[in-house]
Structure formats: structure tokens, C-alpha cells
Amino acid sequence: MAGLLYKDDWDACRDSLTGWWQRKVIGRPAVGVSAPRAKPLPFKSACKPSDSRDQWLNLQFQIARHEETMTTHYLGGVTFPYMTACLGPGSLNLFLGCEAGFMPETVWYKPVNGNPKGLDLKLRPDNFYWKWTLDTTRAMLEYGKGKCAVGVPDLIEGLDILSEVLGTEELLTCLIDCPEEIHRLLRQLDSLYYKAFDPLFDMVKDDRGGNVFIAFYAWGPGRTLKTQCDFSAMISADMFAEFVVPYLEKQCSRCDFSVYHLDGPGAMRHLDLLCKVKSLKAIQWTPGHPNPCPADRVWWGKIWKKVYASGKAAMVLGSSPELVEPFLKEFGQAGTMITTGTNTEREARKLLDDCVKWGRG
């Protein structure tokens, strides 16, 4: 596959990302820059449904929404065009029986049962949202053939799923009152996650045996996923070690490439434990508004020096363009994936040309 309609250097992009996972440089450094296209490409718009639920579930509208982004934006370096059958941040919630609260910009999940005792989590083949995800992924693969990649949706796992299934306050209480029940449900989720991931991976697997995972331009030359625990901002390091680390280790050991989404200052205290998870390959840091972007010097000692010292790759997303050069010169190109945006395609292309000489070795 030499290239895609919306990404003519798709092979070079995947080479760069392969090198990033391996903490070396293959071809160009793993830098991604997006910008408005100098000459937007034609696309067919679709009428936006008035109902939020229809906006999320209408295939033609979802394809048109993705295609509008791809035809109006230059995606350079390791940024790339993709579609995915997205049902918000945590599709697995819906597959397990949560009801959806569709909003224009996101999806909320309504708890199934606040009592973990006797709760048996199952992914039923006839679940409406599971069937919709499979059917929509197939349709996107057909439509996107030769145009763009199609990825695995944001499934999410572990305590983040249980906080939706049980309710946040209920889960916090259960961690203290009935921890054995939470461990039982987490063990169920170990297999349920891959009951969803595996068939989706088999569908979207590309000619290099890899896949796109919806979040953060994640692609790897094998089974690739993003993992997280936003719930961790509400628990201690001891609880993180008990209820997150062993399940994270197991989840990541069953795939080839994994990146952890560390979200917000409240989760920073768990970084040292994350760096010790052997099967985890990379860490991504989201500081949250109104904090400085992840490439800012304020995070160099608090986050990135620890990540690099642990031997993991660093995913630095949403940098200000002027910070790409100092970050690469400080930490080097090997093991660094950094993305940014510019005002024009010309500026984006110039940054990609310039970055080759920043932080070599």
C-alpha cells in the first residue's frame, strides 16, 4: 500500500511510527503537523440530523463528518486520516448494557447497577450498539478503501468502565466495602475487553498487520491500543497499585503496542507506578485546561524525564509549534512522538523539513 488518497506518504508515516515504538528513528522523526489545506479537496456534505442520537448513529453523516476533516486539513508527518465507529469515550460501556445519553459533542453512559454483588458482565452478540459498531466499521472500511485508515473505537477498560456501570460514588464506596467484588468484575473485564477488541482488530488490520486505535493517532505494526484510568484521580497510589496495575499489565501483555493516557494533575501521582508496568510501551500526558501544553518545560522533570528513564516511548500531543524544537533537542528524536498544528500548510511542511535536524541521536 504505497499511499492513501488523503495521505500519500502513508508508508513513510507508518515507518516513523514503527521506529517510535521501538525508540529509534526509521526514516523521518515521529513528528506530526496538521494545518488547513492550501487547496481543500472536494467532498460530499450530508444533512446534519436534528437529533443528537441520530447524529451519532447516522452512517452517512458520520462518514461525511470525517471526510470533511480529511479534505480540508493537511495531515503531515505522523498525523493521518482515519474513520472510526465512535460512540463516545468508552464504547464498551454500551456493549455491556449501559444506556447512552447522546449529546452533540459526546456520549454519557447511564449506570446499569450500583450493586456489584451478583452482577455478571456480559457482551451479548445481539447488543444493539455492538452490532452497530461492527456494521458501521464494515461500511467505513468499504467506503474508506484507498482513502484513509479505519480504526478501533475507544473501548476503554478497568475502573473507568466500572465507574460507569456502577456509578462513580458507588464504585468509590465498593473499593473499600467489597474490594473482592470489584476484583471479580475487573477479572471479567480482562476477557470482555478482548472479546470486543479482537473481532474489531481482525476487521481493520492493515497490510502490515497493524491497526489504528481511535485516540491520539495511535498506529502500530501489530495489535495496538490506548489504555487509561481517569478514575485514578480519585484514588490513592496504594489503590492504584491494587486495582489498576495488575490488570493494566495483563491487558497490555495481550497486545503488541500500548500507550497509557495519563489525564490531568490528579493522576500524576501514579506515574512512577506506570513506569514500572513492563508490558506498557508508551505514555501520553494530557495536562488539562488551563495548564501549559504537554511539551512545556514545566513538565520536563515532572513527567517526561521519568518516562524516558523508564525506557518507554513518549507521546507528546498538542504541542505549541514553537516548543517542538526545544523538546526534541532536550529529549532527542528516538522514542519521541510529538504533534502540533500550524496556521498554514506551508508552515506545517516547513516545520516537518526543519525537525529532521533537531535532536538527532
CSV table of C-alpha atoms in Angstrom, one decimal:
chain,number,residue,atom,x,y,z
A,1,MET,CA,0.0,0.0,0.0
A,2,ALA,CA,2.0,2.9,-1.3
A,3,GLY,CA,-0.3,5.7,-0.2
A,4,LEU,CA,-3.9,6.8,0.5
A,5,LEU,CA,-5.9,9.4,-1.2
A,6,TYR,CA,-5.8,11.6,1.9
A,7,LYS,CA,-2.3,10.5,2.9
A,8,ASP,CA,0.1,9.9,0.0
A,9,ASP,CA,3.0,9.2,2.4
A,10,TRP,CA,1.1,6.6,4.5
A,11,ASP,CA,4.0,4.1,4.3
A,12,ALA,CA,6.5,6.7,5.5
A,13,CYS,CA,4.2,7.6,8.3
A,14,ARG,CA,4.0,4.0,9.4
A,15,ASP,CA,7.7,3.7,9.2
A,16,SER,CA,8.1,6.7,11.5
A,17,LEU,CA,5.6,5.3,14.0
A,18,THR,CA,7.2,1.8,13.9
A,19,GLY,CA,10.5,3.5,14.8
A,20,TRP,CA,8.9,5.5,17.6
A,21,TRP,CA,7.5,2.3,19.3
A,22,GLN,CA,11.0,0.8,19.1
A,23,ARG,CA,12.5,4.0,20.5
A,24,LYS,CA,14.6,4.7,17.4
A,25,VAL,CA,14.2,6.6,14.2
A,26,ILE,CA,13.1,5.0,11.0
A,27,GLY,CA,13.0,7.4,8.1
A,28,ARG,CA,11.8,10.7,9.5
A,29,PRO,CA,11.3,11.5,13.2
A,30,ALA,CA,7.8,10.9,14.6
A,31,VAL,CA,6.6,14.5,14.3
A,32,GLY,CA,3.0,15.2,13.1
A,33,VAL,CA,1.7,18.6,12.0
A,34,SER,CA,-1.8,19.5,10.9
A,35,ALA,CA,-3.0,22.6,9.2
A,36,PRO,CA,-5.7,23.9,6.9
A,37,ARG,CA,-5.1,22.6,3.4
A,38,ALA,CA,-3.8,25.2,0.9
A,39,LYS,CA,-6.2,23.7,-1.6
A,40,PRO,CA,-9.1,21.9,0.0
A,41,LEU,CA,-10.3,18.7,-1.8
A,42,PRO,CA,-13.9,18.2,-2.9
A,43,PHE,CA,-16.3,16.2,-0.6
A,44,LYS,CA,-20.0,15.5,-0.4
A,45,SER,CA,-21.6,17.0,2.6
A,46,ALA,CA,-24.5,15.3,4.4
A,47,CYS,CA,-27.5,16.9,6.1
A,48,LYS,CA,-26.9,17.1,9.9
A,49,PRO,CA,-29.7,15.3,11.8
A,50,SER,CA,-31.5,17.5,14.3
A,51,ASP,CA,-31.5,14.8,16.9
A,52,SER,CA,-28.2,14.1,18.8
A,53,ARG,CA,-28.7,10.4,18.8
A,54,ASP,CA,-29.2,10.4,15.0
A,55,GLN,CA,-26.1,12.5,14.6
A,56,TRP,CA,-24.0,9.7,16.3
A,57,LEU,CA,-25.7,6.7,14.6
A,58,ASN,CA,-26.3,8.0,11.1
A,59,LEU,CA,-23.7,6.4,8.9
A,60,GLN,CA,-23.8,8.9,6.0
A,61,PHE,CA,-23.4,11.8,8.4
A,62,GLN,CA,-20.5,10.2,10.3
A,63,ILE,CA,-18.7,9.4,7.0
A,64,ALA,CA,-19.3,13.0,5.7
A,65,ARG,CA,-18.1,14.5,9.0
A,66,HIS,CA,-14.8,12.5,8.8
A,67,GLU,CA,-14.4,13.2,5.1
A,68,GLU,CA,-14.9,17.0,5.6
A,69,THR,CA,-12.0,17.0,8.1
A,70,MET,CA,-9.7,14.9,5.8
A,71,THR,CA,-10.4,17.1,2.7
A,72,THR,CA,-10.0,20.4,4.5
A,73,HIS,CA,-6.9,19.6,6.6
A,74,TYR,CA,-3.3,18.8,5.7
A,75,LEU,CA,-2.2,15.9,7.9
A,76,GLY,CA,1.6,15.8,7.7
A,77,GLY,CA,4.2,13.5,9.3
A,78,VAL,CA,2.7,11.0,11.7
A,79,THR,CA,-0.8,12.6,11.7
A,80,PHE,CA,-3.1,10.7,9.4
A,81,PRO,CA,-6.7,10.4,8.1
A,82,TYR,CA,-9.0,7.9,9.7
A,83,MET,CA,-12.6,7.0,10.4
A,84,THR,CA,-14.0,5.0,13.3
A,85,ALA,CA,-17.3,3.8,14.5
A,86,CYS,CA,-17.3,6.1,17.5
A,87,LEU,CA,-19.8,6.0,20.3
A,88,GLY,CA,-18.0,8.3,22.7
A,89,PRO,CA,-15.1,7.7,25.1
A,90,GLY,CA,-16.0,4.2,26.3
A,91,SER,CA,-17.9,2.1,23.8
A,92,LEU,CA,-17.5,-1.0,26.0
A,93,ASN,CA,-20.0,0.6,28.5
A,94,LEU,CA,-22.7,0.3,25.9
A,95,PHE,CA,-21.8,-3.2,24.8
A,96,LEU,CA,-22.2,-4.3,28.5
A,97,GLY,CA,-25.7,-2.8,28.8
A,98,CYS,CA,-25.3,0.8,29.8
A,99,GLU,CA,-27.8,3.1,28.1
A,100,ALA,CA,-26.5,6.1,26.1
A,101,GLY,CA,-27.1,9.7,26.7
A,102,PHE,CA,-26.3,11.3,23.4
A,103,MET,CA,-25.1,14.9,23.4
A,104,PRO,CA,-23.9,16.9,20.3
A,105,GLU,CA,-20.2,16.6,21.3
A,106,THR,CA,-20.0,13.5,23.5
A,107,VAL,CA,-21.9,10.4,24.9
A,108,TRP,CA,-22.7,9.9,28.5
A,109,TYR,CA,-23.3,6.4,29.9
A,110,LYS,CA,-26.1,5.6,32.4
A,111,PRO,CA,-25.2,3.1,35.2
A,112,VAL,CA,-26.6,-0.4,35.0
A,113,ASN,CA,-26.5,-1.5,38.6
A,114,GLY,CA,-25.0,0.2,41.6
A,115,ASN,CA,-24.5,-3.1,43.5
A,116,PRO,CA,-21.6,-5.2,42.3
A,117,LYS,CA,-22.7,-8.3,44.2
A,118,GLY,CA,-24.1,-10.8,41.8
A,119,LEU,CA,-23.5,-8.6,38.8
A,120,ASP,CA,-22.4,-10.6,35.8
A,121,LEU,CA,-20.9,-8.6,33.0
A,122,LYS,CA,-21.6,-9.9,29.5
A,123,LEU,CA,-21.1,-8.7,25.9
A,124,ARG,CA,-24.2,-10.1,24.1
A,125,PRO,CA,-23.9,-10.7,20.4
A,126,ASP,CA,-27.4,-9.1,19.9
A,127,ASN,CA,-26.5,-5.9,21.7
A,128,PHE,CA,-27.7,-3.0,19.5
A,129,TYR,CA,-24.6,-0.9,19.9
A,130,TRP,CA,-22.2,-3.8,19.4
A,131,LYS,CA,-24.0,-4.7,16.2
A,132,TRP,CA,-24.0,-1.1,15.1
A,133,THR,CA,-20.2,-0.9,15.7
A,134,LEU,CA,-19.5,-4.0,13.7
A,135,ASP,CA,-21.8,-2.9,10.8
A,136,THR,CA,-20.5,0.7,10.8
A,137,THR,CA,-16.9,-0.5,10.8
A,138,ARG,CA,-17.6,-2.7,7.8
A,139,ALA,CA,-19.3,0.1,6.0
A,140,MET,CA,-16.4,2.6,6.7
A,141,LEU,CA,-13.8,0.0,5.5
A,142,GLU,CA,-15.7,-0.2,2.2
A,143,TYR,CA,-16.1,3.5,1.8
A,144,GLY,CA,-12.6,4.4,3.0
A,145,LYS,CA,-10.8,1.8,0.9
A,146,GLY,CA,-7.8,3.6,-0.7
A,147,LYS,CA,-8.7,6.9,1.0
A,148,CYS,CA,-8.0,6.6,4.7
A,149,ALA,CA,-7.5,4.2,7.6
A,150,VAL,CA,-10.3,2.8,9.7
A,151,GLY,CA,-9.7,2.3,13.4
A,152,VAL,CA,-10.8,0.5,16.5
A,153,PRO,CA,-13.2,2.7,18.6
A,154,ASP,CA,-12.3,4.0,22.1
A,155,LEU,CA,-13.4,0.9,24.1
A,156,ILE,CA,-11.8,1.8,27.5
A,157,GLU,CA,-11.4,-0.7,30.3
A,158,GLY,CA,-11.0,-1.4,34.0
A,159,LEU,CA,-12.2,1.0,36.7
A,160,ASP,CA,-13.2,3.6,34.1
A,161,ILE,CA,-15.8,1.1,32.8
A,162,LEU,CA,-16.9,0.1,36.3
A,163,SER,CA,-17.4,3.7,37.3
A,164,GLU,CA,-20.0,4.0,34.5
A,165,VAL,CA,-21.6,0.6,35.0
A,166,LEU,CA,-21.9,1.0,38.8
A,167,GLY,CA,-21.8,4.8,39.2
A,168,THR,CA,-18.8,6.8,40.4
A,169,GLU,CA,-19.8,7.2,44.0
A,170,GLU,CA,-20.9,3.6,44.3
A,171,LEU,CA,-17.6,2.4,42.9
A,172,LEU,CA,-15.6,4.5,45.4
A,173,THR,CA,-17.6,3.0,48.2
A,174,CYS,CA,-17.2,-0.5,46.9
A,175,LEU,CA,-13.4,-0.2,46.7
A,176,ILE,CA,-13.5,-0.1,50.5
A,177,ASP,CA,-16.6,-2.1,51.4
A,178,CYS,CA,-16.3,-5.0,49.0
A,179,PRO,CA,-13.0,-5.0,47.2
A,180,GLU,CA,-13.2,-8.7,46.3
A,181,GLU,CA,-16.3,-8.0,44.2
A,182,ILE,CA,-14.5,-5.3,42.3
A,183,HIS,CA,-11.6,-7.6,41.6
A,184,ARG,CA,-14.1,-10.2,40.3
A,185,LEU,CA,-15.6,-7.7,37.9
A,186,LEU,CA,-12.2,-6.5,36.8
A,187,ARG,CA,-11.2,-10.1,36.0
A,188,GLN,CA,-14.4,-10.3,33.9
A,189,LEU,CA,-13.4,-7.1,32.1
A,190,ASP,CA,-10.0,-8.6,31.3
A,191,SER,CA,-11.6,-11.0,28.8
A,192,LEU,CA,-14.6,-8.8,27.8
A,193,TYR,CA,-12.2,-6.1,26.6
A,194,TYR,CA,-10.6,-8.5,24.1
A,195,LYS,CA,-14.0,-10.0,23.2
A,196,ALA,CA,-14.6,-6.6,21.7
A,197,PHE,CA,-11.1,-5.7,20.6
A,198,ASP,CA,-10.2,-8.9,18.8
A,199,PRO,CA,-13.0,-9.0,16.2
A,200,LEU,CA,-12.6,-5.3,15.5
A,201,PHE,CA,-8.9,-5.7,15.1
A,202,ASP,CA,-9.4,-8.6,12.7
A,203,MET,CA,-11.7,-6.3,10.6
A,204,VAL,CA,-9.4,-3.2,10.5
A,205,LYS,CA,-6.0,-4.9,10.4
A,206,ASP,CA,-3.9,-3.5,7.6
A,207,ASP,CA,-1.3,-4.9,5.2
A,208,ARG,CA,1.4,-4.6,7.8
A,209,GLY,CA,-0.6,-6.5,10.4
A,210,GLY,CA,-1.2,-3.3,12.4
A,211,ASN,CA,-4.2,-1.2,13.4
A,212,VAL,CA,-5.3,2.3,14.1
A,213,PHE,CA,-6.8,2.9,17.6
A,214,ILE,CA,-9.1,5.9,17.6
A,215,ALA,CA,-7.3,8.0,20.1
A,216,PHE,CA,-4.1,10.1,19.6
A,217,TYR,CA,-3.1,9.0,16.1
A,218,ALA,CA,-2.1,5.6,17.6
A,219,TRP,CA,-1.0,3.1,15.0
A,220,GLY,CA,1.4,0.2,15.5
A,221,PRO,CA,2.6,-2.6,13.3
A,222,GLY,CA,0.7,-5.1,15.4
A,223,ARG,CA,-2.2,-5.2,17.8
A,224,THR,CA,-2.3,-1.6,19.1
A,225,LEU,CA,-4.4,0.1,21.8
A,226,LYS,CA,-4.7,3.0,24.1
A,227,THR,CA,-5.4,2.3,27.8
A,228,GLN,CA,-6.2,4.6,30.7
A,229,CYS,CA,-7.7,5.1,34.1
A,230,ASP,CA,-9.1,8.6,34.5
A,231,PHE,CA,-10.8,7.3,37.7
A,232,SER,CA,-7.3,7.2,39.2
A,233,ALA,CA,-7.5,10.9,40.0
A,234,MET,CA,-9.9,9.9,42.9
A,235,ILE,CA,-7.9,7.1,44.4
A,236,SER,CA,-4.6,6.7,46.3
A,237,ALA,CA,-1.4,5.2,45.0
A,238,ASP,CA,-2.0,2.1,47.1
A,239,MET,CA,-5.4,1.6,45.4
A,240,PHE,CA,-3.9,2.2,42.0
A,241,ALA,CA,-1.3,-0.5,42.7
A,242,GLU,CA,-4.0,-2.9,43.7
A,243,PHE,CA,-6.9,-2.2,41.4
A,244,VAL,CA,-5.2,-0.8,38.2
A,245,VAL,CA,-1.6,-2.0,37.8
A,246,PRO,CA,-2.1,-5.8,37.7
A,247,TYR,CA,-5.0,-5.5,35.2
A,248,LEU,CA,-3.1,-3.0,33.1
A,249,GLU,CA,-0.1,-5.3,33.0
A,250,LYS,CA,-2.3,-8.2,31.8
A,251,GLN,CA,-4.2,-6.1,29.2
A,252,CYS,CA,-1.0,-4.7,27.7
A,253,SER,CA,0.7,-8.1,27.6
A,254,ARG,CA,-2.0,-9.4,25.3
A,255,CYS,CA,-1.3,-6.8,22.6
A,256,ASP,CA,1.9,-5.7,20.8
A,257,PHE,CA,1.8,-1.9,21.3
A,258,SER,CA,0.1,0.0,24.1
A,259,VAL,CA,0.1,3.7,25.2
A,260,TYR,CA,-1.3,4.9,28.5
A,261,HIS,CA,-3.4,8.1,28.5
A,262,LEU,CA,-2.3,9.9,31.7
A,263,ASP,CA,-5.0,12.6,32.2
A,264,GLY,CA,-4.7,15.6,34.5
A,265,PRO,CA,-2.7,16.7,37.5
A,266,GLY,CA,-4.8,14.4,39.8
A,267,ALA,CA,-3.3,11.4,38.0
A,268,MET,CA,0.3,12.5,38.1
A,269,ARG,CA,1.0,10.7,41.4
A,270,HIS,CA,0.6,7.4,39.6
A,271,LEU,CA,3.3,8.0,37.0
A,272,ASP,CA,6.1,6.2,39.0
A,273,LEU,CA,3.9,3.0,39.1
A,274,LEU,CA,3.0,3.3,35.4
A,275,CYS,CA,6.7,3.5,34.5
A,276,LYS,CA,7.2,0.1,36.2
A,277,VAL,CA,4.5,-1.7,34.1
A,278,LYS,CA,6.7,-3.9,31.9
A,279,SER,CA,4.2,-4.6,29.2
A,280,LEU,CA,3.2,-0.9,28.7
A,281,LYS,CA,5.2,0.6,25.8
A,282,ALA,CA,4.4,4.3,25.9
A,283,ILE,CA,2.9,7.1,28.0
A,284,GLN,CA,0.9,10.1,26.8
A,285,TRP,CA,0.3,13.1,29.1
A,286,THR,CA,-2.8,15.4,29.0
A,287,PRO,CA,-2.2,18.4,31.4
A,288,GLY,CA,-5.8,19.7,31.1
A,289,HIS,CA,-7.0,23.2,30.9
A,290,PRO,CA,-5.7,25.8,31.8
A,291,ASN,CA,-2.3,24.2,32.3
A,292,PRO,CA,0.6,24.6,29.8
A,293,CYS,CA,0.7,22.1,26.9
A,294,PRO,CA,2.5,18.8,27.4
A,295,ALA,CA,5.7,19.9,25.7
A,296,ASP,CA,6.2,22.9,28.0
A,297,ARG,CA,9.3,22.9,30.2
A,298,VAL,CA,7.2,22.7,33.3
A,299,TRP,CA,6.6,19.0,32.6
A,300,TRP,CA,10.1,18.0,31.6
A,301,GLY,CA,11.2,17.0,35.1
A,302,LYS,CA,7.7,16.0,36.4
A,303,ILE,CA,6.7,13.8,33.5
A,304,TRP,CA,9.0,13.3,30.6
A,305,LYS,CA,12.4,12.6,32.3
A,306,LYS,CA,10.7,9.8,34.2
A,307,VAL,CA,9.1,8.4,31.1
A,308,TYR,CA,12.3,8.3,29.1
A,309,ALA,CA,14.3,7.0,32.1
A,310,SER,CA,11.8,4.0,32.3
A,311,GLY,CA,12.6,3.0,28.7
A,312,LYS,CA,9.1,3.9,27.5
A,313,ALA,CA,8.2,5.9,24.4
A,314,ALA,CA,6.8,9.4,24.9
A,315,MET,CA,3.6,10.6,23.1
A,316,VAL,CA,3.5,14.4,23.3
A,317,LEU,CA,0.3,15.6,21.7
A,318,GLY,CA,-1.0,19.1,21.0
A,319,SER,CA,2.3,20.9,21.4
A,320,SER,CA,2.6,24.6,20.6
A,321,PRO,CA,4.7,24.7,17.3
A,322,GLU,CA,7.4,26.8,18.8
A,323,LEU,CA,8.0,24.1,21.5
A,324,VAL,CA,8.7,21.2,19.1
A,325,GLU,CA,12.3,22.3,18.5
A,326,PRO,CA,13.4,22.7,22.2
A,327,PHE,CA,11.6,19.4,23.2
A,328,LEU,CA,13.4,17.4,20.5
A,329,LYS,CA,16.7,19.0,21.3
A,330,GLU,CA,16.2,18.1,25.0
A,331,PHE,CA,15.0,14.5,24.7
A,332,GLY,CA,16.0,13.5,21.2
A,333,GLN,CA,14.1,12.0,18.3
A,334,ALA,CA,14.3,8.4,19.4
A,335,GLY,CA,11.2,7.4,21.4
A,336,THR,CA,9.5,10.8,20.9
A,337,MET,CA,6.2,11.3,19.1
A,338,ILE,CA,5.2,14.9,19.1
A,339,THR,CA,2.3,16.6,17.3
A,340,THR,CA,1.3,20.2,16.7
A,341,GLY,CA,-0.7,22.4,14.4
A,342,THR,CA,0.1,25.5,12.3
A,343,ASN,CA,-1.9,28.2,10.6
A,344,THR,CA,-1.0,27.2,7.1
A,345,GLU,CA,0.1,24.1,5.2
A,346,ARG,CA,3.3,25.9,4.1
A,347,GLU,CA,4.2,26.4,7.8
A,348,ALA,CA,3.4,22.8,8.5
A,349,ARG,CA,5.6,21.5,5.7
A,350,LYS,CA,8.5,23.8,6.7
A,351,LEU,CA,8.3,22.5,10.3
A,352,LEU,CA,8.5,18.9,9.1
A,353,ASP,CA,11.5,19.7,7.0
A,354,ASP,CA,13.2,21.6,9.8
A,355,CYS,CA,12.6,19.0,12.5
A,356,VAL,CA,14.8,16.4,10.8
A,357,LYS,CA,17.9,18.1,12.2
A,358,TRP,CA,16.5,18.8,15.7
A,359,GLY,CA,17.5,16.4,18.5
A,360,ARG,CA,19.3,13.8,16.4
A,361,GLY,CA,20.8,11.0,18.4
